[in-house]
XYZ file of C-alpha atoms in Angstrom:
702
model
C 42.196 4.911 -18.650
C 40.626 7.986 -20.228
C 36.942 7.771 -21.035
C 33.890 9.863 -21.715
C 30.355 9.664 -20.335
C 29.241 7.823 -23.479
C 31.989 5.190 -23.106
C 30.400 1.713 -22.956
C 30.526 0.350 -19.426
C 32.054 -2.868 -20.786
C 35.430 -1.144 -21.076
C 35.672 -0.247 -17.405
C 38.110 -2.233 -15.303
C 36.316 -5.055 -13.527
C 33.383 -5.242 -15.977
C 34.050 -6.953 -19.304
C 31.515 -8.463 -21.761
C 29.720 -10.842 -19.365
C 29.123 -8.286 -16.613
C 28.225 -5.694 -19.256
C 25.305 -7.929 -20.258
C 24.153 -8.020 -16.627
C 24.554 -4.232 -16.343
C 22.390 -3.827 -19.456
C 19.543 -5.622 -17.681
C 19.676 -2.755 -15.186
C 19.590 -0.173 -17.971
C 23.289 0.596 -17.548
C 25.043 0.714 -20.937
C 27.411 3.683 -20.638
C 29.570 5.353 -18.038
C 26.878 8.018 -17.654
C 24.245 5.339 -16.975
C 26.530 3.892 -14.307
C 26.965 7.312 -12.714
C 23.178 7.712 -12.446
C 22.704 4.164 -11.168
C 22.460 5.524 -7.660
C 21.823 3.544 -4.455
C 18.200 2.825 -3.626
C 19.045 2.725 0.083
C 21.928 2.848 2.525
C 23.081 0.596 5.289
C 24.112 2.753 8.217
C 26.993 1.006 9.961
C 27.727 4.042 12.123
C 25.885 2.421 15.004
C 27.121 -1.178 14.955
C 25.768 -3.132 17.923
C 28.210 -5.327 19.888
C 27.110 -8.933 19.505
C 26.791 -9.350 23.277
C 24.071 -6.666 23.310
C 21.837 -8.315 20.690
C 18.230 -8.316 21.991
C 15.677 -10.866 20.804
C 12.814 -9.133 18.996
C 14.884 -6.098 18.024
C 16.709 -5.162 14.811
C 20.463 -4.871 14.771
C 23.580 -4.282 12.685
C 26.573 -6.421 13.621
C 30.151 -6.766 12.377
C 32.110 -9.884 13.098
C 34.645 -12.354 11.772
C 33.182 -15.595 10.300
C 34.444 -18.433 12.518
C 32.395 -21.298 11.043
C 29.664 -22.080 8.510
C 27.439 -24.936 7.354
C 24.407 -25.766 5.207
C 21.722 -27.485 7.279
C 18.844 -29.486 5.719
C 15.364 -29.466 7.277
C 12.441 -31.880 7.178
C 10.677 -29.543 4.734
C 13.579 -29.879 2.251
C 14.490 -26.254 2.922
C 18.262 -25.866 3.142
C 19.458 -23.209 5.570
C 22.873 -21.598 5.378
C 24.270 -20.809 8.811
C 27.393 -18.930 9.864
C 28.776 -17.994 13.260
C 30.177 -14.480 13.729
C 32.523 -13.315 16.455
C 33.422 -9.833 17.608
C 35.286 -8.639 20.690
C 32.142 -9.064 22.839
C 30.957 -12.523 21.850
C 29.515 -14.778 19.147
C 26.157 -15.102 17.424
C 24.670 -17.405 14.803
C 23.265 -16.074 11.524
C 20.702 -18.056 9.508
C 19.683 -17.621 5.849
C 16.712 -19.955 5.092
C 16.620 -21.112 1.466
C 19.922 -19.420 0.579
C 22.325 -22.348 0.496
C 24.150 -20.657 -2.409
C 25.770 -18.324 0.145
C 27.999 -21.247 1.122
C 30.025 -20.465 -2.026
C 30.365 -16.776 -1.133
C 30.847 -16.530 2.627
C 34.067 -18.024 3.960
C 35.699 -18.403 7.379
C 37.967 -15.486 8.184
C 35.900 -12.853 6.332
C 34.846 -9.707 8.179
C 31.086 -9.650 7.632
C 28.477 -6.992 8.279
C 24.940 -8.299 8.774
C 21.715 -6.428 9.476
C 18.325 -7.869 10.378
C 15.999 -9.014 13.171
C 17.224 -11.026 16.152
C 15.160 -14.141 16.833
C 15.390 -16.977 19.337
C 16.156 -20.471 18.041
C 18.307 -22.556 20.382
C 19.787 -19.227 21.438
C 19.996 -15.800 19.824
C 20.054 -15.820 16.040
C 20.236 -13.080 13.408
C 18.191 -13.535 10.226
C 20.043 -11.093 7.948
C 18.176 -9.002 5.419
C 21.535 -7.671 4.295
C 25.068 -9.006 4.436
C 28.211 -7.334 3.175
C 31.768 -8.650 3.127
C 33.819 -5.775 4.499
C 37.146 -7.561 4.348
C 38.320 -10.816 2.852
C 40.007 -13.439 4.991
C 43.281 -12.342 6.558
C 44.447 -15.946 6.258
C 43.120 -17.109 9.598
C 39.875 -17.083 11.495
C 41.782 -15.571 14.421
C 42.405 -12.269 12.612
C 41.167 -9.048 14.290
C 37.382 -9.238 14.499
C 36.258 -5.650 14.711
C 36.176 -2.415 12.727
C 35.828 -0.342 15.838
C 32.514 1.488 16.158
C 31.994 1.723 12.386
C 32.457 5.493 12.418
C 32.115 6.989 8.959
C 30.718 3.804 7.424
C 27.603 4.440 5.245
C 27.258 1.561 2.819
C 25.322 2.196 -0.399
C 23.020 -0.602 -1.569
C 22.532 -0.561 -5.344
C 19.749 -2.070 -7.452
C 21.236 -5.410 -8.547
C 20.364 -8.306 -10.828
C 21.202 -11.973 -11.302
C 24.906 -12.363 -11.849
C 25.643 -8.836 -10.629
C 25.490 -8.273 -6.871
C 25.296 -4.846 -5.284
C 28.759 -5.536 -3.868
C 30.232 -5.890 -7.371
C 28.396 -2.760 -8.516
C 29.654 -0.880 -5.462
C 33.235 -1.908 -6.170
C 33.054 -0.949 -9.870
C 31.642 2.477 -9.035
C 34.100 3.050 -6.191
C 37.049 2.219 -8.485
C 36.017 4.750 -11.155
C 33.921 7.416 -9.428
C 36.581 10.120 -9.101
C 37.548 9.817 -12.766
C 33.906 9.833 -13.901
C 33.040 12.901 -11.842
C 35.839 14.848 -13.558
C 33.958 14.455 -16.866
C 30.634 15.761 -15.503
C 29.426 19.111 -16.838
C 26.678 20.976 -15.016
C 24.363 22.441 -17.658
C 21.840 23.829 -15.196
C 22.147 27.626 -15.386
C 23.943 28.952 -12.306
C 21.146 31.423 -11.559
C 18.570 28.626 -11.595
C 20.717 26.473 -9.316
C 21.340 29.289 -6.849
C 17.686 30.344 -6.776
C 16.623 26.796 -5.896
C 19.557 26.344 -3.433
C 20.889 23.261 -5.194
C 24.299 21.579 -5.120
C 26.556 21.469 -8.190
C 25.835 18.278 -10.119
C 29.186 16.545 -9.498
C 28.946 17.203 -5.743
C 25.372 15.867 -5.666
C 26.365 12.639 -7.426
C 29.389 12.219 -5.167
C 27.152 12.522 -2.081
C 24.765 9.903 -3.400
C 27.495 7.349 -4.062
C 29.731 8.198 -1.082
C 27.593 9.719 1.664
C 29.538 10.682 4.771
C 28.199 9.488 8.085
C 25.978 12.134 9.641
C 26.854 13.066 13.177
C 25.492 15.533 15.702
C 22.977 18.075 14.396
C 23.650 17.017 10.797
C 22.124 13.619 11.545
C 18.636 15.173 11.428
C 18.748 14.860 7.630
C 20.575 12.090 5.721
C 23.821 13.286 4.212
C 22.747 12.042 0.766
C 19.444 13.948 0.777
C 20.950 17.112 -0.722
C 22.266 15.009 -3.598
C 18.879 13.395 -4.162
C 17.162 16.792 -4.232
C 19.499 18.002 -6.965
C 18.770 14.991 -9.179
C 15.062 15.260 -8.346
C 15.098 18.884 -9.442
C 16.861 17.988 -12.691
C 14.202 15.463 -13.737
C 11.362 17.782 -12.679
C 13.008 20.681 -14.512
C 13.381 18.657 -17.724
C 9.750 17.584 -17.497
C 8.611 21.159 -16.873
C 10.590 22.372 -19.894
C 8.611 19.931 -22.042
C 5.212 20.968 -20.645
C 6.191 24.661 -20.740
C 6.964 24.236 -24.428
C 3.592 22.508 -24.943
C 1.945 25.416 -23.132
C 3.827 27.889 -25.343
C 2.614 26.131 -28.507
C -0.988 25.998 -27.290
C -0.942 29.683 -26.360
C 0.928 30.746 -29.507
C -1.529 29.068 -31.882
C -3.561 31.617 -33.809
C -7.084 31.958 -32.444
C -9.730 30.702 -34.807
C -11.922 33.705 -34.037
C -12.052 36.736 -31.795
C -14.540 36.944 -28.951
C -15.904 40.112 -27.430
C -17.300 40.391 -23.919
C -21.077 40.151 -24.287
C -23.290 39.673 -21.280
C -26.902 39.393 -22.441
C -27.231 35.602 -22.441
C -24.940 35.020 -19.454
C -26.769 37.669 -17.400
C -30.143 36.100 -18.246
C -28.789 32.670 -17.274
C -27.482 33.988 -13.958
C -30.853 35.595 -13.121
C -32.738 32.391 -13.961
C -30.604 30.064 -11.827
C -32.467 28.640 -8.807
C -29.283 28.925 -6.721
C -26.435 31.340 -6.020
C -23.093 30.703 -7.716
C -20.220 29.902 -5.338
C -17.194 32.191 -5.161
C -15.124 29.458 -6.813
C -17.574 29.245 -9.718
C -17.580 33.026 -10.171
C -13.777 33.097 -10.227
C -13.586 30.227 -12.743
C -16.122 31.983 -15.009
C -14.040 35.168 -14.905
C -10.884 33.207 -15.750
C -12.531 31.452 -18.710
C -14.001 34.733 -19.963
C -10.612 36.451 -19.749
C -9.038 33.570 -21.710
C -11.659 33.591 -24.447
C -11.507 37.367 -24.970
C -7.691 37.539 -24.919
C -5.334 37.452 -27.900
C -4.334 33.807 -27.288
C -6.363 30.610 -27.229
C -7.885 29.297 -24.046
C -6.317 26.031 -22.967
C -7.738 25.551 -19.478
C -8.475 22.677 -17.107
C -11.424 23.079 -14.746
C -10.750 20.696 -11.872
C -13.539 20.406 -9.346
C -14.420 18.195 -6.444
C -17.549 16.044 -6.653
C -20.672 18.211 -6.771
C -18.952 21.600 -7.087
C -20.800 22.619 -10.259
C -18.351 22.352 -13.160
C -21.146 22.075 -15.733
C -22.526 25.515 -14.839
C -19.101 27.112 -15.315
C -18.758 25.394 -18.692
C -22.237 26.595 -19.689
C -21.327 30.245 -19.058
C -18.316 29.812 -21.370
C -20.510 28.122 -23.977
C -22.990 31.016 -23.910
C -20.165 33.518 -24.454
C -19.279 31.587 -27.628
C -22.942 31.566 -28.724
C -23.226 35.340 -28.186
C -20.261 35.714 -30.532
C -22.101 33.724 -33.240
C -20.011 30.591 -32.633
C -20.904 27.008 -31.816
C -20.038 25.355 -28.513
C -19.734 21.598 -28.167
C -19.727 19.526 -24.957
C -18.305 15.978 -25.253
C -18.856 13.327 -22.537
C -17.302 9.835 -22.343
C -20.565 7.801 -22.231
C -24.033 8.085 -23.716
C -25.601 8.139 -20.261
C -23.455 11.081 -19.207
C -24.066 12.884 -22.502
C -27.830 12.427 -22.131
C -27.643 13.593 -18.515
C -25.690 16.722 -19.456
C -28.088 17.288 -22.336
C -31.087 17.282 -19.978
C -29.334 19.503 -17.420
C -28.240 22.037 -20.043
C -31.682 21.984 -21.701
C -33.371 22.812 -18.382
C -30.946 25.652 -17.670
C -31.217 27.106 -21.183
C -35.027 26.810 -21.453
C -35.604 30.355 -20.071
C -33.244 31.639 -22.794
C -35.064 29.850 -25.604
C -31.993 27.796 -26.598
C -32.452 24.086 -27.289
C -29.250 22.008 -27.278
C -28.684 19.117 -29.673
C -27.721 15.748 -28.159
C -25.777 13.498 -30.554
C -25.137 9.946 -29.297
C -24.521 6.621 -31.007
C -27.779 4.908 -30.074
C -29.911 7.346 -32.077
C -31.328 6.066 -35.341
C -29.449 6.823 -38.548
C -32.166 9.291 -39.548
C -32.035 11.124 -36.216
C -28.254 11.440 -36.369
C -28.349 12.642 -39.973
C -30.926 15.307 -39.098
C -28.873 16.587 -36.151
C -25.671 16.645 -38.205
C -27.421 18.609 -40.939
C -28.538 21.297 -38.474
C -25.083 21.426 -36.876
C -23.272 21.709 -40.223
C -25.616 24.532 -41.286
C -24.959 26.421 -38.054
C -28.589 26.329 -36.921
C -27.585 24.480 -33.724
C -25.335 26.515 -31.454
C -25.035 24.222 -28.397
C -24.226 20.567 -29.067
C -23.768 17.791 -26.503
C -22.576 14.316 -27.425
C -20.150 11.421 -27.204
C -17.596 9.981 -29.628
C -20.235 10.480 -32.310
C -19.075 14.114 -32.378
C -15.655 13.143 -33.759
C -16.886 10.919 -36.574
C -16.187 12.019 -40.135
C -19.855 12.706 -40.859
C -20.022 15.376 -38.129
C -19.079 18.884 -39.308
C -19.467 22.270 -37.654
C -20.113 25.579 -39.343
C -18.233 27.767 -36.848
C -16.875 25.821 -33.889
C -15.648 28.290 -31.286
C -15.471 26.336 -28.013
C -14.782 22.690 -27.171
C -15.650 21.440 -23.670
C -14.506 17.893 -22.822
C -15.959 16.307 -19.681
C -13.958 13.729 -17.709
C -11.173 14.513 -20.163
C -8.850 11.803 -18.780
C -11.198 9.160 -20.226
C -10.395 10.320 -23.743
C -7.085 9.685 -25.462
C -4.973 12.513 -26.851
C -6.026 11.562 -30.394
C -9.740 11.638 -29.518
C -9.484 15.063 -27.921
C -7.483 16.349 -30.890
C -10.012 14.935 -33.381
C -12.784 17.056 -31.873
C -10.649 20.190 -31.564
C -9.591 19.853 -35.204
C -13.257 20.053 -36.252
C -12.867 23.819 -35.855
C -10.226 26.420 -36.653
C -8.251 26.634 -33.405
C -11.288 26.735 -31.060
C -11.049 27.596 -27.372
C -10.567 24.482 -25.205
C -11.969 23.834 -21.722
C -11.255 20.444 -20.112
C -13.253 19.233 -17.096
C -12.109 16.790 -14.430
C -13.920 15.549 -11.324
C -10.738 13.919 -10.019
C -9.111 16.224 -7.457
C -5.347 15.800 -7.415
C -2.654 17.528 -5.325
C -1.181 20.767 -6.654
C 2.285 19.246 -7.179
C 0.814 16.470 -9.315
C -1.405 18.906 -11.226
C 1.597 21.096 -12.091
C 3.439 18.002 -13.294
C 0.624 16.302 -15.219
C -1.039 19.451 -16.515
C 1.763 21.982 -16.626
C 0.773 22.863 -20.201
C -2.677 24.024 -19.041
C -4.042 26.914 -17.036
C -5.941 25.447 -14.093
C -9.127 26.594 -12.359
C -10.093 24.786 -9.164
C -13.563 24.384 -7.636
C -13.663 23.323 -3.994
C -16.848 24.940 -2.679
C -20.135 23.075 -2.901
C -23.467 24.819 -3.487
C -25.212 25.695 -0.221
C -28.106 23.305 -0.916
C -25.853 20.266 -1.447
C -25.959 17.961 1.648
C -22.837 16.279 3.023
C -22.738 12.498 2.752
C -22.510 10.827 6.166
C -19.654 8.309 6.110
C -19.237 5.472 8.603
C -16.878 2.527 9.122
C -18.588 -0.779 9.924
C -17.372 -4.338 10.487
C -18.423 -7.892 9.631
C -20.418 -8.146 12.855
C -22.533 -5.227 11.603
C -23.445 -6.839 8.241
C -26.988 -7.758 9.242
C -27.655 -4.262 10.543
C -26.238 -2.736 7.346
C -28.528 -4.872 5.167
C -31.520 -3.938 7.308
C -30.636 -0.261 6.898
C -30.544 -0.651 3.094
C -33.957 -2.334 3.208
C -35.325 0.548 5.290
C -33.974 3.075 2.789
C -35.480 1.170 -0.148
C -38.814 0.916 1.673
C -38.710 4.693 2.063
C -38.345 5.045 -1.712
C -34.553 5.467 -1.848
C -31.970 3.481 -3.838
C -28.539 2.049 -2.994
C -25.233 1.135 -4.603
C -23.173 -1.831 -3.343
C -19.586 -1.857 -4.652
C -17.054 -4.718 -4.655
C -13.357 -4.659 -5.660
C -13.502 -7.766 -7.878
C -15.936 -9.267 -10.383
C -15.592 -12.955 -9.499
C -14.337 -14.934 -6.504
C -10.797 -16.310 -6.651
C -8.805 -18.841 -4.688
C -5.906 -16.388 -4.642
C -7.709 -13.618 -2.771
C -10.325 -13.932 -0.053
C -12.624 -11.170 -1.295
C -16.346 -10.969 -1.790
C -17.117 -10.553 -5.488
C -19.800 -8.604 -7.340
C -21.281 -11.531 -9.307
C -21.584 -13.839 -6.293
C -22.868 -11.175 -3.915
C -25.474 -9.950 -6.422
C -27.169 -13.365 -6.078
C -26.816 -13.246 -2.279
C -28.323 -9.761 -2.105
C -31.232 -10.669 -4.377
C -32.263 -13.157 -1.698
C -31.239 -11.106 1.324
C -32.886 -7.836 0.211
C -36.059 -9.322 -1.333
C -38.577 -8.105 -2.382
C -36.406 -5.202 -3.554
C -34.875 -5.593 -7.011
C -31.097 -5.911 -7.489
C -29.133 -5.211 -10.690
C -25.488 -5.950 -11.576
C -22.889 -4.165 -13.707
C -19.169 -4.801 -14.120
C -16.359 -4.184 -16.570
C -16.680 -7.466 -18.486
C -20.219 -6.687 -19.599
C -20.751 -5.107 -22.992
C -21.040 -1.333 -22.813
C -24.646 -1.387 -24.067
C -25.597 -3.945 -21.381
C -24.040 -1.803 -18.651
C -25.784 1.314 -19.889
C -29.130 -0.482 -20.117
C -28.805 -1.601 -16.472
C -27.729 1.890 -15.409
C -30.795 3.329 -17.170
C -33.050 0.942 -15.258
C -31.434 2.074 -12.010
C -31.702 5.743 -12.992
C -35.370 5.313 -13.891
C -36.153 3.583 -10.586
C -36.774 0.086 -11.978
C -33.956 -1.252 -9.755
C -33.680 -0.541 -6.037
C -30.083 -1.720 -5.565
C -27.205 -1.678 -8.044
C -24.316 -4.096 -7.381
C -21.168 -2.995 -9.163
C -17.435 -2.866 -9.412
C -15.811 0.559 -9.805
C -17.338 1.078 -13.259
C -19.794 3.419 -11.498
C -16.917 5.446 -10.030
C -17.701 8.241 -12.462
C -21.177 7.791 -13.870
C -24.669 9.023 -14.152
C -26.325 11.074 -11.417
C -29.170 9.324 -9.628
C -30.541 11.922 -7.164
C -32.685 9.255 -5.508
C -29.626 7.096 -4.595
C -29.025 7.645 -0.880
C -26.756 4.746 0.184
C -23.291 3.717 -1.007
C -22.065 0.467 0.574
C -18.421 -0.348 -0.229
C -17.126 -3.814 0.656
C -13.388 -4.307 1.298
C -12.728 -0.534 1.179
C -9.139 -1.219 2.247
C -8.549 -2.403 -1.335
C -9.240 1.067 -2.730
C -7.266 4.285 -2.622
C -8.794 7.143 -0.655
C -9.254 9.225 -3.803
C -11.127 6.324 -5.415
C -13.321 5.935 -2.335
C -14.103 9.641 -2.542
C -15.178 9.276 -6.168
C -17.437 6.366 -5.243
C -18.921 8.310 -2.330
C -19.714 11.103 -4.771
C -22.296 8.893 -6.528
C -24.702 9.569 -3.637
C -25.743 12.852 -2.098
C -26.785 14.199 -5.503
C -30.339 14.974 -4.411
C -32.066 16.595 -1.444
C -32.229 13.408 0.681
C -29.827 12.626 3.508
C -27.227 10.213 2.112
C -24.868 7.662 3.589
C -21.581 5.979 2.624
C -20.860 2.765 4.550
C -17.361 1.219 4.536
C -17.683 -2.466 5.481
C -14.211 -3.636 6.504
C -12.313 -6.576 7.949
C -8.793 -5.225 8.150
C -5.906 -4.276 10.419
C -6.271 -1.458 13.000
C -3.860 0.678 10.950
C -6.042 0.306 7.848
C -9.197 1.044 9.843
C -7.676 4.275 11.133
C -6.858 5.288 7.552
C -10.506 4.739 6.615
C -11.721 6.641 9.660
C -9.569 9.603 8.607
C -11.271 9.415 5.226
C -14.717 9.322 6.868
C -13.968 12.532 8.772
C -13.411 14.720 5.695
C -15.390 15.492 2.547
C -12.630 17.596 0.931
C -11.453 15.709 -2.147
C -8.236 17.715 -2.408
C -7.223 16.897 1.187
C -8.044 13.261 0.504
C -5.923 13.310 -2.667
C -2.989 14.761 -0.692
C -3.328 11.971 1.871
C -3.589 9.350 -0.884
C -0.385 10.650 -2.462
C 1.359 10.347 0.923
C 0.001 6.833 1.549
C 0.120 5.224 -1.881
C 2.466 7.335 -3.985
C 1.964 8.532 -7.529
C 0.843 5.225 -9.026
C -2.906 5.469 -8.601
C -3.166 9.214 -8.998
C -1.016 9.327 -12.099
C -3.674 7.242 -13.787
C -5.710 10.410 -14.222
C -3.883 10.945 -17.504
C -4.436 8.300 -20.149
C -1.509 8.963 -22.413
C 1.934 10.456 -22.208
C 3.154 9.559 -18.760
C 6.475 10.004 -17.023
C 8.807 8.170 -14.702
C 10.229 9.912 -11.676
C 13.232 8.122 -10.248
C 14.511 10.680 -7.760
C 11.606 13.075 -7.178
C 8.790 12.378 -4.729
C 5.715 14.475 -5.510
C 4.379 13.876 -2.007
C 7.330 15.704 -0.420
C 9.026 17.726 -3.171
C 6.364 20.357 -3.751
C 8.905 23.169 -3.424
C 11.046 21.605 -6.170
C 8.039 21.245 -8.494
C 7.180 24.932 -8.038
C 10.782 26.080 -8.478
C 11.279 23.885 -11.576
C 8.039 25.125 -13.159
C 8.889 28.799 -12.601
C 12.404 28.372 -14.000
C 11.154 26.408 -17.023
C 8.502 29.025 -17.862
C 11.109 31.807 -17.720
C 13.497 29.939 -20.023
C 10.840 28.897 -22.584
C 9.461 32.439 -22.676
C 12.925 33.768 -23.524
C 14.052 30.875 -25.750
C 11.056 28.713 -26.844
C 13.154 26.270 -28.900
C 16.129 26.072 -26.520
C 18.205 26.971 -29.543
C 20.713 29.396 -28.024
C 24.177 28.062 -27.124
C 23.375 28.665 -23.466
C 20.329 26.373 -23.552
C 21.401 23.847 -26.201
C 22.753 21.412 -23.548
C 19.329 21.424 -21.868
C 17.729 20.539 -25.192
C 20.209 17.685 -25.694
C 19.478 16.345 -22.225
C 15.722 16.413 -22.846
C 16.301 14.625 -26.141
C 17.996 11.807 -24.265
C 15.391 11.647 -21.507
C 12.151 12.303 -23.419
C 12.141 11.186 -27.005
C 8.448 12.070 -27.407
C 8.930 15.394 -25.640
C 11.405 16.489 -28.281
C 8.627 16.427 -30.893
C 7.355 19.562 -29.210
C 10.670 21.307 -29.900
C 10.651 20.322 -33.569
C 7.376 22.150 -34.195
C 7.867 25.605 -35.680
């Protein structure tokens, strides 16, 4: 039959209404959806093992004729389906515990491929993870029982669902693939495809559904990998077109005011600093200055590792705004952080005679009204605060620069509400969460990015060690020694309360234990279920030295600086990502004292080695790279609160070259055709419209 890519899958031979409902559960509604429903893995039958050579304890792939079958009950009421396979070399039993339903599907005489571990139970036995009927019964169990050596047999395994096995999906696709591929149009510009060394789209899809067996030198890379890379590039390219358009809009927006290069205040600040700026800080200051004095708005992310001095860079940008008779505002996610930044900025600006305003929710109504009056009149040039800055009552006379700290903790609407308080002010976003370059280009492709890696020379490195349950007493004694010497300590747990489901020490229970174990030193507790004002009150007590030890969950991951805190004890560190551990470690080592991070583990040797690798490096960007390799995008993608994206084919841990190539191509196209309105680019726009409904809003602007 003739069909198009938008033909409902129901009308394909072998589907029908009932199977169409099952396909819909997989997100497959049209022929095009079916085409992109690619295998999630492959069963390589090119190296089928003769049954006689099955080795107990090993994995194997076997092909044999089913000679008998039965469902066997056990004393535990678990029914086991068993079948005996025969090939030219011998016979072997296969067992499927709890899968008695296979008795209706597997029949004597079928040629069956099974793959799984070989165990010993009254003889050798395969426990298949995968089974595929290669050939229905030839009418007798004595039919030929081999397919030779399986040469050329790569079997795709598709995502399946109840009532729709991967075998049925494979057959439907195999029956229609050639006809579907004839309808495929490749809308990726030829120059882009050639520059990135990508396959034509139809060829890539064909390879994914029908990969040839790799032999000889070609076996070094799976035959389907070139197809995957093409589809990975397509989804990265579409995403980069959206962020390139967002970047274009941000840059195109008319500047609210023009800034000139003025150096009086910034030069005085530099001379008054009690330390030397790092090369990274100097470069970031130059980049921000160039942005602010250019013809287009600054829209920059300053991403720095823990303790690399992002606030100082932001302050130089704020002073440039002040010298141009504009106001600069610095918004932090919590009152504690806002107050901390307010004190830091006040100390740095004291030699210049500038007093910053600090606007937070806990001030009295009269205090807030007084501050807002000075801000609205333009008497206050540097303002630090929290969400109170975006309330209706807060107005600015001439807002020229917005700095947002820990920007991922604010939603898009909250950030926009502050920016809209001015007329297209410059925007500088700060993040203390190092992420790999490939992820940064994907998450923040609409921003210019400055990176701080170097730490100030006077900042000590935190000593990190891995300890075990047998060391618990020694660890507690060390904390007591540190407290006796006038230091403070954090103790972090992965959960708030104990549970029967997981054998983990919990913050609430261990706080009581530590109050007894570490007496006479005082112990406080904070966690995510406490009210925000209760948490902040406890944090203030710890900051002010009223508490020696603070027991917490990860709510202190990004929090207030306590220079006197010299110990970070993390229980069950195997439950955290490396990047998260690095953020927790960054809560100590903020002062001049030698500081320690102790990872108290009871885990597998493999996990311990992962933690020891973490202990050997203090570079947050290297740690983020390793975390992306180990845990994938899930945890790291959380650095952006809203928006989000799903990558089905691309792997940011390994496809860095595709991210770079897609970004460069997208920037070139958007620069030449911002709305993708030319006939040449219209198909790209249509594809984005299908893939990113929200992304298309960016193309409807202007």
